[in-house]
Coordinates of C-alpha atoms in Angstrom, one line a residue:
M1 CA -9.2 20.1 -31.1
K2 CA -7.4 20.3 -27.7
T3 CA -10.7 20.0 -25.9
K4 CA -11.6 16.9 -27.9
K5 CA -8.3 15.2 -27.1
T6 CA -8.7 16.0 -23.4
M7 CA -12.2 14.5 -23.4
M8 CA -11.0 11.4 -25.3
F9 CA -8.1 10.9 -22.8
S10 CA -10.5 11.3 -19.9
V11 CA -12.8 8.6 -21.3
I12 CA -9.9 6.2 -21.9
L13 CA -8.6 6.9 -18.3
V14 CA -12.0 6.2 -16.8
A15 CA -12.3 3.0 -18.8
L16 CA -8.9 1.8 -17.7
I17 CA -9.8 2.5 -14.0
C18 CA -13.0 0.5 -14.4
I19 CA -11.2 -2.4 -15.9
F20 CA -8.6 -2.5 -13.1
T21 CA -11.1 -2.0 -10.4
I22 CA -13.4 -4.7 -11.7
G23 CA -10.4 -7.0 -12.1
G24 CA -9.5 -6.4 -8.5
I25 CA -13.0 -7.1 -7.3
D26 CA -13.2 -10.3 -9.4
K27 CA -10.0 -11.5 -7.9
Y28 CA -11.2 -10.8 -4.4
R29 CA -14.4 -12.6 -5.0
Y30 CA -12.5 -15.6 -6.4
V31 CA -10.2 -15.9 -3.5
F32 CA -12.7 -15.3 -0.7
A33 CA -16.1 -16.4 -2.2
A34 CA -17.9 -19.6 -2.4
N35 CA -16.7 -20.9 -5.8
V36 CA -13.4 -22.1 -4.5
I37 CA -11.7 -23.3 -1.3
Y38 CA -8.6 -21.4 -0.9
Y39 CA -7.1 -18.8 1.5
G40 CA -9.9 -17.3 3.6
S41 CA -12.3 -20.2 3.2
D42 CA -14.5 -21.7 5.8
P43 CA -12.2 -23.7 8.2
K44 CA -14.6 -26.6 8.3
D45 CA -14.4 -27.0 4.5
V46 CA -10.6 -26.5 4.5
Q47 CA -10.3 -29.3 7.1
Q48 CA -12.2 -31.8 4.9
V49 CA -9.9 -31.0 2.0
Q50 CA -6.8 -31.3 4.2
Q51 CA -8.0 -34.6 5.7
K52 CA -8.4 -36.1 2.2
L53 CA -5.0 -34.9 1.1
K54 CA -3.4 -36.3 4.2
E55 CA -5.1 -39.7 3.9
W56 CA -3.8 -39.9 0.3
G57 CA -0.2 -38.9 1.3
Y58 CA -0.2 -35.5 -0.3
M59 CA 0.6 -33.6 2.9
P60 CA 2.4 -35.9 5.3
D61 CA 3.9 -33.0 7.2
G62 CA 0.9 -30.8 7.1
Q63 CA -1.7 -30.4 9.9
V64 CA -5.4 -30.8 9.5
D65 CA -6.1 -27.5 11.2
G66 CA -8.7 -25.9 9.0
Q67 CA -6.3 -23.1 7.9
F68 CA -5.5 -23.0 4.2
G69 CA -1.8 -22.2 4.1
W70 CA 1.2 -22.8 1.8
K71 CA 1.5 -26.5 2.6
T72 CA -2.2 -27.1 1.8
E73 CA -1.8 -25.1 -1.5
Q74 CA 1.2 -27.2 -2.5
A75 CA -0.6 -30.4 -1.7
V76 CA -3.6 -29.4 -3.8
K77 CA -1.3 -28.6 -6.7
K78 CA 0.3 -32.0 -6.4
F79 CA -3.1 -33.7 -6.3
Q80 CA -4.2 -31.7 -9.4
R81 CA -1.2 -32.6 -11.4
N82 CA -1.7 -36.3 -10.6
H83 CA -5.3 -36.1 -11.7
G84 CA -4.8 -34.1 -15.0
L85 CA -6.3 -30.9 -13.6
V86 CA -5.0 -27.4 -13.8
A87 CA -2.5 -27.1 -11.0
D88 CA -3.4 -23.7 -9.5
G89 CA -3.6 -24.8 -5.9
K90 CA -7.2 -23.7 -5.6
A91 CA -9.8 -26.3 -4.7
G92 CA -12.5 -25.5 -7.2
Q93 CA -15.4 -27.6 -8.3
Q94 CA -13.4 -30.0 -10.6
T95 CA -10.8 -30.6 -7.9
L96 CA -13.3 -31.1 -5.2
N97 CA -15.3 -33.6 -7.4
A98 CA -12.1 -35.6 -7.9
M99 CA -11.6 -35.6 -4.2
G100 CA -15.2 -36.7 -3.6
L101 CA -16.0 -33.4 -1.9
G102 CA -18.0 -31.7 -4.6
H103 CA -20.8 -31.1 -2.2
L104 CA -18.8 -28.5 -0.3
L105 CA -19.4 -25.8 -2.9
E106 CA -23.2 -26.4 -3.1
K107 CA -23.9 -24.3 -0.1
Q108 CA -24.0 -20.6 -0.4
F109 CA -21.5 -18.4 1.5
T110 CA -22.7 -15.0 2.7
K111 CA -20.9 -12.3 4.6
S112 CA -22.9 -13.2 7.7
N113 CA -21.5 -16.7 8.0
Y114 CA -17.9 -15.8 7.3
Q115 CA -15.8 -16.9 10.3
A116 CA -12.6 -15.1 10.8
S117 CA -10.6 -14.5 14.0
R118 CA -8.6 -11.4 15.1
G119 CA -11.2 -8.8 14.5
A120 CA -12.5 -9.3 10.9
T121 CA -16.3 -9.5 10.9
N122 CA -16.8 -10.1 7.2
R123 CA -15.1 -10.6 3.9
D124 CA -15.0 -6.9 3.1
E125 CA -12.8 -6.3 6.1
A126 CA -10.5 -9.2 5.2
Y127 CA -10.1 -7.7 1.8
L128 CA -9.5 -4.2 3.2
L129 CA -6.8 -5.6 5.4
A130 CA -5.2 -7.1 2.2
Q131 CA -5.4 -3.7 0.5
A132 CA -3.7 -2.0 3.5
I133 CA -0.9 -4.6 3.5
H134 CA -0.4 -4.1 -0.2
G135 CA -0.3 -0.4 0.1
E136 CA 1.9 -0.2 3.1
A137 CA 4.3 -3.2 2.6
R138 CA 4.5 -3.8 -1.1
G139 CA 8.1 -4.8 -1.7
E140 CA 8.7 -6.0 1.8
P141 CA 9.4 -9.7 2.5
Y142 CA 6.4 -11.9 3.1
I143 CA 6.9 -12.1 6.8
G144 CA 7.0 -8.3 6.9
K145 CA 3.6 -8.1 5.1
V146 CA 2.1 -10.4 7.7
A147 CA 3.6 -8.3 10.4
V148 CA 2.0 -5.1 9.0
G149 CA -1.3 -6.9 9.0
A150 CA -0.8 -8.1 12.6
V151 CA -0.1 -4.5 13.7
I152 CA -3.4 -3.4 12.3
L153 CA -5.2 -6.3 14.1
N154 CA -3.3 -5.6 17.3
R155 CA -4.6 -2.0 17.2
V156 CA -8.2 -3.4 16.8
Q157 CA -7.7 -5.1 20.2
H158 CA -5.9 -2.2 21.8
P159 CA -8.0 0.3 23.9
S160 CA -6.2 3.3 22.4
F161 CA -7.4 2.6 18.8
P162 CA -10.7 2.0 17.0
N163 CA -12.1 -1.5 17.6
T164 CA -12.7 -2.4 13.9
I165 CA -10.3 -3.0 11.0
N166 CA -12.0 -0.3 9.0
G167 CA -11.7 2.2 11.9
V168 CA -8.1 1.5 12.4
I169 CA -7.1 1.7 8.8
F170 CA -9.0 4.9 8.2
Q171 CA -8.1 6.6 11.4
P172 CA -6.9 10.1 10.3
G173 CA -3.2 10.2 9.7
A174 CA -2.6 6.6 10.7
F175 CA -1.3 5.1 7.5
S176 CA 0.4 6.7 4.5
A177 CA -1.3 4.3 2.1
V178 CA -4.6 5.9 3.0
S179 CA -3.2 9.4 2.7
D180 CA -1.6 8.9 -0.7
G181 CA -4.4 6.7 -2.1
Q182 CA -2.5 3.4 -2.4
I183 CA -5.1 1.8 -0.2
Y184 CA -7.3 1.6 -3.2
L185 CA -4.9 -0.5 -5.3
S186 CA -5.9 -4.1 -5.9
P187 CA -3.9 -6.3 -3.6
D188 CA -1.7 -9.0 -5.1
E189 CA -2.0 -12.7 -4.1
N190 CA 0.8 -12.4 -1.5
S191 CA -1.0 -9.6 0.3
I192 CA -4.2 -11.6 0.4
K193 CA -2.3 -14.6 1.8
A194 CA -0.6 -12.3 4.3
A195 CA -4.0 -10.9 5.4
N196 CA -5.3 -14.4 5.9
D197 CA -2.2 -15.5 7.9
A198 CA -2.5 -12.4 10.2
L199 CA -6.3 -13.1 10.6
T200 CA -5.6 -16.6 11.7
G201 CA -3.2 -15.6 14.4
W202 CA 0.3 -15.3 13.0
D203 CA 2.0 -12.2 14.5
P204 CA 5.6 -11.8 13.4
S205 CA 5.6 -8.3 14.8
G206 CA 5.7 -9.6 18.4
G207 CA 2.7 -7.7 19.5
A208 CA 3.6 -4.4 18.0
I209 CA 1.1 -1.6 17.6
Y210 CA 3.4 0.7 15.5
Y211 CA 5.8 0.3 12.6
Y212 CA 7.8 2.7 10.6
N213 CA 10.5 3.0 7.9
P214 CA 13.3 5.1 9.4
A215 CA 14.4 6.2 6.0
K216 CA 11.0 7.8 5.2
T217 CA 9.3 8.8 8.4
T218 CA 9.3 12.5 9.5
N219 CA 7.5 11.8 12.8
Q220 CA 10.1 12.3 15.6
W221 CA 7.6 11.0 18.2
I222 CA 7.7 7.5 16.8
Y223 CA 11.3 7.1 17.8
S224 CA 10.2 7.3 21.5
R225 CA 8.4 4.0 21.2
P226 CA 10.2 0.9 22.5
V227 CA 11.5 -1.2 19.6
I228 CA 10.5 -4.8 19.4
K229 CA 12.2 -5.9 16.1
T230 CA 13.2 -5.0 12.6
I231 CA 11.7 -6.8 9.6
G232 CA 12.8 -5.7 6.2
K233 CA 12.8 -1.9 6.1
H234 CA 10.2 -1.6 8.9
I235 CA 10.9 -1.2 12.6
F236 CA 8.1 -2.6 14.8
A237 CA 7.4 -1.0 18.1
K238 CA 5.0 -0.9 21.0

């Protein structure tokens, strides 16, 4: 009887893991893939959306810069509400049709044509960065999440570290989220946004290549690093 209960529990556990994993993958594909223009989308497409919104007065203070940020999201929501659409801030097919930009989603995006700056070579690395931010900075203020992402990207550019996002994140002993398995959690929307902001050049860390929580770290060497600033519970250093 005990063995049957154990087996049943194992089956249920595996099923739940599959559900959450698939849910995370679907969310990732929705945010970064071709069926919507949102955070992480092709800058040329984002620029066309921004231009329309600006011409129609939905983002008077926003820049037509090709980067899908908070102002663009709010402008899309306002446009959607005014046109009887679901106000989710994501420019999907219905929203783009209403803007006269329905053709933007007709082309197929692939990993090979994903354009991202600051070291991400494809959508998988962009998502991995979001996972790392979620695992390392969950509960931190938004600017702190972006700063953690920036540190990872700063390491990619630094000669003392691996030269890819994947290499930096999985460098042995580098991040506690990898050691304790939190890297494999599905990132929330804020972590995905933070990854995109870091990839497009925002570095609230001030060029840091290290960060730590003094209440948790047992690494005495880290205290020898020159401190740049404190954001939330993390100290950022070079």
